[in-house]
Amino acid sequence: MQKKSFSNVVIARAAQKDVWQALVEPQYLLEWVPEIMIARQSENRISITRNGPSINQHEIVSIEEITNGIKYTSTEGRIEYEVVFLISGVDKCVIIQEDVYVLEKTALHLPLKLLTPIAKHAFAVNLNNLVTVVEKRTRLAK
């Protein structure tokens, strides 16, 4: 069973299709998550290795398109989790809500309560990086 740990919300000045593409295509992940060193893709799964200290130094992430967004499911790391990116907006203003769910039976030496603020901040930084990448691509496409 999973429990919602936290949410982050950002606004991007870009088209929804550009945000969607950046989330669904694994090669973009290397641009907006700087600690990822290796990302190998096979179908809708990505094998990820991080170059710095991390709770999940290695993990497998599955990408799934859902009705109003994209869902990442991480397995094979120390913490298994899901990130649901809900995408909405009008014209060239897109709201991206990132909801993070963690498997309740995570076997760590620290309670998740202590790790949540740190993880929330790290995910927020990466989400803002996503906005920067998408907005830059939008400007270059004009």
Tab-separated table of C-alpha atoms in Angstrom:
chain	number	residue	atom	x	y	z
A	1	MET	CA	0.000	0.000	0.000
A	2	GLN	CA	1.223	3.478	-0.813
A	3	LYS	CA	0.814	6.696	1.113
A	4	LYS	CA	1.016	10.205	-0.347
A	5	SER	CA	4.130	11.815	1.073
A	6	PHE	CA	4.074	15.282	-0.483
A	7	SER	CA	3.175	17.453	-3.481
A	8	ASN	CA	4.943	20.200	-5.406
A	9	VAL	CA	3.326	22.559	-7.920
A	10	VAL	CA	4.919	24.754	-10.601
A	11	ILE	CA	3.750	26.802	-13.566
A	12	ALA	CA	5.504	26.597	-16.927
A	13	ARG	CA	5.161	29.029	-19.800
A	14	ALA	CA	4.984	26.305	-22.429
A	15	ALA	CA	2.527	24.171	-24.329
A	16	GLN	CA	1.093	21.099	-22.592
A	17	LYS	CA	2.447	18.862	-25.354
A	18	ASP	CA	5.999	20.073	-24.631
A	19	VAL	CA	5.689	19.337	-20.909
A	20	TRP	CA	4.150	15.952	-21.709
A	21	GLN	CA	6.992	15.112	-24.117
A	22	ALA	CA	9.675	16.096	-21.590
A	23	LEU	CA	8.120	13.784	-18.996
A	24	VAL	CA	7.367	10.803	-21.215
A	25	GLU	CA	10.636	10.660	-23.173
A	26	PRO	CA	13.456	9.331	-20.965
A	27	GLN	CA	16.294	11.188	-22.691
A	28	TYR	CA	14.923	14.463	-21.276
A	29	LEU	CA	15.288	13.094	-17.736
A	30	LEU	CA	19.059	13.558	-17.970
A	31	GLU	CA	18.504	17.273	-18.620
A	32	TRP	CA	16.239	18.068	-15.674
A	33	VAL	CA	17.527	15.637	-13.027
A	34	PRO	CA	21.237	16.535	-12.816
A	35	GLU	CA	22.263	13.776	-10.399
A	36	ILE	CA	21.360	11.069	-12.913
A	37	MET	CA	24.516	9.772	-14.501
A	38	ILE	CA	23.243	6.766	-16.433
A	39	ALA	CA	19.772	6.141	-17.771
A	40	ARG	CA	19.317	3.072	-19.946
A	41	GLN	CA	15.982	2.632	-21.630
A	42	SER	CA	14.091	-0.481	-22.665
A	43	GLU	CA	10.472	0.034	-23.723
A	44	ASN	CA	8.785	2.083	-20.955
A	45	ARG	CA	11.408	1.304	-18.302
A	46	ILE	CA	14.576	3.184	-17.444
A	47	SER	CA	17.514	1.869	-15.444
A	48	ILE	CA	18.898	4.817	-13.461
A	49	THR	CA	22.225	5.303	-11.678
A	50	ARG	CA	22.963	8.488	-9.742
A	51	ASN	CA	26.418	10.040	-9.542
A	52	GLY	CA	26.099	11.435	-6.004
A	53	PRO	CA	24.922	10.119	-2.671
A	54	SER	CA	21.260	9.190	-2.782
A	55	ILE	CA	18.814	6.917	-1.011
A	56	ASN	CA	18.206	5.214	-4.360
A	57	GLN	CA	21.634	5.026	-5.947
A	58	HIS	CA	20.177	2.592	-8.493
A	59	GLU	CA	16.541	2.074	-9.457
A	60	ILE	CA	14.243	1.041	-12.282
A	61	VAL	CA	11.602	3.594	-13.297
A	62	SER	CA	8.559	2.707	-15.378
A	63	ILE	CA	6.800	5.499	-17.264
A	64	GLU	CA	3.060	5.340	-17.852
A	65	GLU	CA	0.761	7.829	-19.543
A	66	ILE	CA	-2.430	8.338	-17.548
A	67	THR	CA	-5.554	10.372	-18.331
A	68	ASN	CA	-4.322	13.758	-17.137
A	69	GLY	CA	-0.601	13.211	-16.768
A	70	ILE	CA	2.360	10.896	-16.455
A	71	LYS	CA	3.165	8.367	-13.724
A	72	TYR	CA	6.664	7.213	-12.803
A	73	THR	CA	6.946	4.043	-10.712
A	74	SER	CA	10.324	3.377	-9.085
A	75	THR	CA	11.324	-0.134	-8.054
A	76	GLU	CA	14.499	-1.983	-7.103
A	77	GLY	CA	15.821	0.907	-4.977
A	78	ARG	CA	15.935	1.216	-1.189
A	79	ILE	CA	12.655	3.149	-1.363
A	80	GLU	CA	9.943	2.197	-3.838
A	81	TYR	CA	7.718	5.094	-4.835
A	82	GLU	CA	5.434	6.602	-7.463
A	83	VAL	CA	5.475	10.135	-8.818
A	84	VAL	CA	2.306	11.307	-10.525
A	85	PHE	CA	2.672	14.422	-12.673
A	86	LEU	CA	-0.743	16.008	-13.234
A	87	ILE	CA	-0.672	18.407	-16.175
A	88	SER	CA	-3.306	21.079	-16.761
A	89	GLY	CA	-3.512	24.567	-18.152
A	90	VAL	CA	-4.699	26.956	-20.751
A	91	ASP	CA	-2.942	28.421	-23.757
A	92	LYS	CA	0.776	28.548	-23.005
A	93	CYS	CA	0.543	28.386	-19.229
A	94	VAL	CA	0.792	24.871	-17.813
A	95	ILE	CA	0.353	23.817	-14.197
A	96	ILE	CA	2.362	20.761	-13.207
A	97	GLN	CA	1.451	19.109	-9.926
A	98	GLU	CA	3.844	16.457	-8.710
A	99	ASP	CA	2.412	14.007	-6.148
A	100	VAL	CA	4.861	11.577	-4.542
A	101	TYR	CA	3.644	8.310	-3.000
A	102	VAL	CA	5.924	6.037	-0.974
A	103	LEU	CA	5.393	2.363	-0.207
A	104	GLU	CA	4.405	2.267	3.470
A	105	LYS	CA	6.571	-0.765	4.264
A	106	THR	CA	9.868	0.896	3.371
A	107	ALA	CA	12.746	-0.664	5.297
A	108	LEU	CA	14.984	2.263	6.204
A	109	HIS	CA	16.828	3.005	9.403
A	110	LEU	CA	15.188	6.443	9.591
A	111	PRO	CA	11.472	7.195	9.729
A	112	LEU	CA	10.047	8.555	6.469
A	113	LYS	CA	8.855	11.608	8.425
A	114	LEU	CA	12.464	12.740	8.766
A	115	LEU	CA	13.288	12.157	5.103
A	116	THR	CA	10.144	13.755	3.651
A	117	PRO	CA	11.233	17.445	3.892
A	118	ILE	CA	14.590	16.620	2.292
A	119	ALA	CA	12.959	14.588	-0.502
A	120	LYS	CA	10.285	17.263	-1.064
A	121	HIS	CA	12.987	19.878	-1.556
A	122	ALA	CA	15.026	17.663	-3.920
A	123	PHE	CA	11.939	16.834	-6.001
A	124	ALA	CA	10.988	20.557	-6.103
A	125	VAL	CA	14.447	21.481	-7.407
A	126	ASN	CA	14.145	18.873	-10.166
A	127	LEU	CA	10.608	20.004	-11.012
A	128	ASN	CA	11.861	23.574	-11.410
A	129	ASN	CA	14.665	22.223	-13.611
A	130	LEU	CA	11.980	20.571	-15.763
A	131	VAL	CA	10.238	23.935	-16.174
A	132	THR	CA	13.521	25.580	-17.173
A	133	VAL	CA	14.233	22.893	-19.788
A	134	VAL	CA	10.716	23.015	-21.258
A	135	GLU	CA	10.574	26.819	-21.354
A	136	LYS	CA	14.006	26.980	-23.014
A	137	ARG	CA	12.921	24.488	-25.682
A	138	THR	CA	9.717	26.495	-26.227
A	139	ARG	CA	11.727	29.711	-26.758
A	140	LEU	CA	14.122	27.990	-29.175
A	141	ALA	CA	11.231	26.544	-31.184
A	142	LYS	CA	9.809	30.017	-31.909
